[in-house]
Structures are given as structure tokens and as C-alpha cells.
Short mmCIF file of C-alpha atoms in Angstrom, two decimals:
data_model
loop_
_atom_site.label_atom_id
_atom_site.label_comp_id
_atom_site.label_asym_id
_atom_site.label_seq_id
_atom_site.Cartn_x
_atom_site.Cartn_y
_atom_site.Cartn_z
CA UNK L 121 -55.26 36.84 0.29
CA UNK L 122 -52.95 39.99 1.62
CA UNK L 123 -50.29 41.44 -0.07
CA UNK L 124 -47.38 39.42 1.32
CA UNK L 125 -49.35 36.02 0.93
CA UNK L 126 -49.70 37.17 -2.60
CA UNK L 127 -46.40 38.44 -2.87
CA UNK L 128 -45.09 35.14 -1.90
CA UNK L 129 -47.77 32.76 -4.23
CA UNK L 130 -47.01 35.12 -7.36
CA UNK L 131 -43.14 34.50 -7.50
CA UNK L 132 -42.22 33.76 -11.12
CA UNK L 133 -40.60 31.13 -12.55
CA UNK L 134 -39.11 28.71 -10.00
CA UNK L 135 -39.90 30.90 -7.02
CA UNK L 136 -43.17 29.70 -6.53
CA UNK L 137 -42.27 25.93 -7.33
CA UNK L 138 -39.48 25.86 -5.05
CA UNK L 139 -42.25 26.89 -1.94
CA UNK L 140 -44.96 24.59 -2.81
CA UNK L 141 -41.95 21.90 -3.47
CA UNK L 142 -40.80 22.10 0.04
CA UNK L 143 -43.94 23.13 1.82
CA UNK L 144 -45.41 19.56 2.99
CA UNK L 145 -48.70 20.28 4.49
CA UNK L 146 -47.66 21.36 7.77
CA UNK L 147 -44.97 23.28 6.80
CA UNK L 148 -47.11 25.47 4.09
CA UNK L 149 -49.83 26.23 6.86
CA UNK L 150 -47.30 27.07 9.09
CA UNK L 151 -45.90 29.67 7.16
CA UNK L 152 -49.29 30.88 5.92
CA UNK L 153 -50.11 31.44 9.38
CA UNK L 154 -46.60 33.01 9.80
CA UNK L 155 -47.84 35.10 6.70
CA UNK L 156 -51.09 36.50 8.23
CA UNK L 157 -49.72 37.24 11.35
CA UNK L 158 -46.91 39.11 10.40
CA UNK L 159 -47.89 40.19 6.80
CA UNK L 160 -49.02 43.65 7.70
CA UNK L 161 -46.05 44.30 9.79
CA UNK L 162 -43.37 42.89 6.85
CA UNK L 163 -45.60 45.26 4.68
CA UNK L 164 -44.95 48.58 6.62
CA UNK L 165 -40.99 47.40 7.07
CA UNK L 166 -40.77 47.26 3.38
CA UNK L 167 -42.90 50.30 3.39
CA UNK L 168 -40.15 52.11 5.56
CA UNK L 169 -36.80 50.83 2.91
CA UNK L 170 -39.24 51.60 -0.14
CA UNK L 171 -41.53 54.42 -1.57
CA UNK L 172 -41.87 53.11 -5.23
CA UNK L 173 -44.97 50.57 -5.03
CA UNK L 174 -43.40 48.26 -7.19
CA UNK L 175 -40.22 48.12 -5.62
CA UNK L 176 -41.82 47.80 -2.16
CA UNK L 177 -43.65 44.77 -3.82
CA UNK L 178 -40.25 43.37 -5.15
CA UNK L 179 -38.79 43.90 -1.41
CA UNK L 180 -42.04 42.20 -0.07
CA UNK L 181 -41.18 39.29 -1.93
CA UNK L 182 -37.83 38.78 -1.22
CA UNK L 183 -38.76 39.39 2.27
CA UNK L 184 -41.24 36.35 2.15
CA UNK L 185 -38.80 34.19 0.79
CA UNK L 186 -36.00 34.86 3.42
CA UNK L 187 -39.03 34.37 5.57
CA UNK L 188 -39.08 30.91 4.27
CA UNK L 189 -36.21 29.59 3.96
CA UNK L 190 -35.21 31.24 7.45
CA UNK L 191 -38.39 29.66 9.04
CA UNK L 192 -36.73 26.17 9.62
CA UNK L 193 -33.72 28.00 11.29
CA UNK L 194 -35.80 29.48 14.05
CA UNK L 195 -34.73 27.78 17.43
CA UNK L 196 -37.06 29.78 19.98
CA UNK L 197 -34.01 31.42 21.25
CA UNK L 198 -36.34 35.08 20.69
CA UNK L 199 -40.24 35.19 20.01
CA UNK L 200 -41.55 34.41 16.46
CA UNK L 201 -42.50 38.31 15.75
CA UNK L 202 -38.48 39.19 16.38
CA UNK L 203 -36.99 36.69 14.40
CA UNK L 204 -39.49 37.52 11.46
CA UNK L 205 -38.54 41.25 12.28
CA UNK L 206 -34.73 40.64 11.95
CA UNK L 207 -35.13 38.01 8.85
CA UNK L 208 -37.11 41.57 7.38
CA UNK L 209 -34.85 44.14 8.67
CA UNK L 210 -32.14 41.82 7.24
CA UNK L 211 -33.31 41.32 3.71
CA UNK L 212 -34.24 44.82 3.18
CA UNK L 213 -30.81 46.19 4.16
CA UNK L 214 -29.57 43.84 1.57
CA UNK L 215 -32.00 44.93 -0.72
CA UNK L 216 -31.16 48.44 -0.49
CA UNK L 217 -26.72 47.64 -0.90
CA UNK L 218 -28.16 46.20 -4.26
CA UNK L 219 -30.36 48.93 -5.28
CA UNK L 220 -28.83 52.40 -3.98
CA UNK L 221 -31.18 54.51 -4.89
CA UNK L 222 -32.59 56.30 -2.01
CA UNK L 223 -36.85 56.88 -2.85
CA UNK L 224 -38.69 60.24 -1.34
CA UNK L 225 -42.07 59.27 -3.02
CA UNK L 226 -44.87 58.70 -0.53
CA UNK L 227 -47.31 55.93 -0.52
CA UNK L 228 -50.88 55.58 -1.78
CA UNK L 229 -53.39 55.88 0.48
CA UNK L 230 -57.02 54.96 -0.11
CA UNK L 231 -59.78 56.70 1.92
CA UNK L 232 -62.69 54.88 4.58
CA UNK L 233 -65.50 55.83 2.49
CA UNK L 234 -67.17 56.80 6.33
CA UNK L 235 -64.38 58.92 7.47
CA UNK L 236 -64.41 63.11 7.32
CA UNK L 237 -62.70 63.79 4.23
CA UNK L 238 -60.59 67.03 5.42
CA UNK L 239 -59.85 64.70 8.98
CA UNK L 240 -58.89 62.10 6.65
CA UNK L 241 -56.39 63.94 4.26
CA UNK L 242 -54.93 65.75 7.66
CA UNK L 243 -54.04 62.31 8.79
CA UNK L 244 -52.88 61.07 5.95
CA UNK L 245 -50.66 63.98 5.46
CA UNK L 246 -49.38 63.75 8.27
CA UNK L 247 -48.58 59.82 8.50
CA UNK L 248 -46.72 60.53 5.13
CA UNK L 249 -44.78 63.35 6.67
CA UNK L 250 -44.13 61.18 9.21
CA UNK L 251 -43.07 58.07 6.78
CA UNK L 252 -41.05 60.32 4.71
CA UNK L 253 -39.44 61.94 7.90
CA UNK L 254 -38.40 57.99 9.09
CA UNK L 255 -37.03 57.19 5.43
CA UNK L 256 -34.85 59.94 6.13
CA UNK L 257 -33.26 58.65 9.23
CA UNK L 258 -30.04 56.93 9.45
CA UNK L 259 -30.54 53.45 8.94
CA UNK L 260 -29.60 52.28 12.48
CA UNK L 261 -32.60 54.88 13.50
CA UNK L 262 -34.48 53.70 11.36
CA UNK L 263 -34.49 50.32 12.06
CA UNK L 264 -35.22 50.65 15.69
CA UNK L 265 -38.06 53.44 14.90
CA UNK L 266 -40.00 51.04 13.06
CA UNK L 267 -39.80 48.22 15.31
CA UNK L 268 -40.99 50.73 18.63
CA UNK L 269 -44.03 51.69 16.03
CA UNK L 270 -44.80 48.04 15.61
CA UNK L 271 -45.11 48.06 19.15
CA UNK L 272 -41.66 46.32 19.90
CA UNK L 273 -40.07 46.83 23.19
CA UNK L 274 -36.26 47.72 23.77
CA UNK L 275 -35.54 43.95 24.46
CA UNK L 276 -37.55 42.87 21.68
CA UNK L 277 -35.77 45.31 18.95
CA UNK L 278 -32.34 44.61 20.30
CA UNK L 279 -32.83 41.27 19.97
CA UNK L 280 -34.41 41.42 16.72
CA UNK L 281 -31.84 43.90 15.29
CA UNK L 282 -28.49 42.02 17.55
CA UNK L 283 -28.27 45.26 19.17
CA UNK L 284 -27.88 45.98 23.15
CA UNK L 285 -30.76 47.56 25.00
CA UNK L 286 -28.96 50.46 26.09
CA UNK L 287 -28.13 51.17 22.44
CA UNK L 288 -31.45 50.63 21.19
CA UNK L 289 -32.71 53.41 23.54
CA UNK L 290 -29.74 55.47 22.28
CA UNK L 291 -30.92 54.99 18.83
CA UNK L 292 -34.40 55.53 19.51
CA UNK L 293 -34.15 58.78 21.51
CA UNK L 294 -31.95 60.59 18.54
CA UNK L 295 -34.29 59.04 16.58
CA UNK L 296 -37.27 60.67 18.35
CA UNK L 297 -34.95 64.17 18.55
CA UNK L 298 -34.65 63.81 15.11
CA UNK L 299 -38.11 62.78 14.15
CA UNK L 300 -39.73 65.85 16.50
CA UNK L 301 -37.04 68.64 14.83
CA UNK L 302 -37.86 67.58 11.55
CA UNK L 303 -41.66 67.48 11.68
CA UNK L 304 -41.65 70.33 14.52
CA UNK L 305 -44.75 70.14 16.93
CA UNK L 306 -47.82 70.08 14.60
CA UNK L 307 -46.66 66.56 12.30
CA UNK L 308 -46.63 68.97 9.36
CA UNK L 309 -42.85 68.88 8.22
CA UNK L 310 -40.52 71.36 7.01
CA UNK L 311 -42.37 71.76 4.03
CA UNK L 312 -45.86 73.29 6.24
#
């Protein structure tokens, strides 16, 4: 089971009731598939609103149940992947108005036994340069940053996000501008 299936079977108290209550058989596989589709990309949006493990964990889970109870809401009107994209982008902005504290710790990342090990910690350094570079972004960049890495396109993030196309590209080119200046041309950061 993956993080966000767990994070969604290990809510306490009436949390976990209240999902196996109103999951009827069709509904519970459907969101269990919805769950491992989507589950590694609601991990990395948490990922992006929270450094702390256990906070990211805590967002996770409220991110699984919006997921949820938003699930019976969705009308087709955008593709499955948006609408669990905005129901994410959605609960984690709410998550951070409730918990202000802005994070700079990076996340733990566990080495392929196979891989080089100086390749390895070059690429991990510089994916968390590069994740602590994006928590640093305005939120509006962001948002739209991780959605392009997640492979979104313009139409697909403005539509997940309720934003124009033309502004998403706005957003995502400062965001880029941004993103290049503070990392400069290596990936390295400031801090190189």
C-alpha cells in the first residue's frame, strides 16, 4: 500500500469510519484506483507546500479526504488528473492559511542500492536545491511549476488551478526566470 492509500486507511478516530461507511464497493475501488493513479503525484504536491515529513503526511491526509468527498462532485467537465490536481492544490493552500509557518527543511531521500553513489548524491542535491528553490516561489508560481513538472500542459494547469492559459504561461515563465536565477546554470543554488 503507498503512502497516500495509507495516509487515507490510517485516519484516526472517525476518519477512517466515515470512508469505509460511505465507500459501497464500487465507490471504495474507485477511489483506490483514484489513489494509485494519482498517489505519487498528490505526494510530490504535498511535498512542494511541506518539508517537515510529518506535516507533509498530515497534508497527505487531508488531501485524500478532500479527494473523497470531492470525488462524487466530479462532472467530467476537465480530465480526472486536473480535478484531483485542483482538489490538491486546493486543500494544501488551505492547509498552509491554517498553519503559517513557512518550512526550508528538505526531504529524505533513500538511495538505489545499484546507483553510483557520488552520481546519486549529485542528483539528489540537486533535486533538493531544486525543491527548496520551488518552495520558495510565490504561491501562484508555485502552483503552476508543479503542475508543468507533473507533466501538465498550459490548458490542463489553468483548468486545474481556474486560471487562463495566457496567465499560466505568465506564471510559469517568471517562474522559470526565477527558478534559473536562483539555482544559476549548474542546479547547485546560491549556497554552491
Amino acid at each position: 500500500m503507498d503512502n497516500t492509500a495509507k495516509a487515507v486507511s490510517t485516519q484516526s478516530g472517525d476518519g477512517a469510519a466515515q470512508v469505509q461507511g460511505r465507500a459501497g464497493g464500487a465507490a471504495t475501488a474507485n477511489f483506490d484506483a483514484v489513489l494509485r493513479e494519482h498517489g505519487p503525484m498528490l505526494g510530490r504536491i504535498a511535498g512542494s507546500y511541506q518539508a517537515e515529513p510529518g506535516r507533509r503526511e498530515d497534508l497527505l491526509q487531508e488531501i485524500s479526504l478532500a479527494l473523497w468527498r470531492a470525488l462524487p462532485s466530479w462532472r467530467g467537465d476537465a480530465s480526472l488528473r486536473t480535478f484531483v490536481a485542483r482538489v490538491a492544490h486546493n486543500r494544501a493552500i488551505d492547509y498552509l492559511a491554517r498553519h503559517r509557518r513557512v518550512e526550508d527543511e528538505l526531504d529524505e531521500d533513500h538511495p538505489d542500492p545499484g546507483d553510483d553513489p557520488l552520481r546519486h548524491a549529485e542528483a539528489q542535491q540537486r533535486r533538493r536545491n531544486l525543491l527548496a528553490a520551488v518552495r520558495r516561489l510565490p504561491l501562484g508560481q508555485r502552483q503552476v511549476v508543479v503542475l508543468a513538472l507533473e507533466g501538465f500542459s498550459l490548458r490542463e494547469i489553468g483548468s486545474s488551478l481556474g486560471l487562463e492559459e495566457n496567465t499560466v504561461a505568465q506564471r510559469l515563465s517568471r517562474a522559470r526566470r526565477e527558478l534559473r536565477d536562483g539555482l544559476g546554470a549548474d542546479g547547485r543554488g546560491e549556497s554552491a
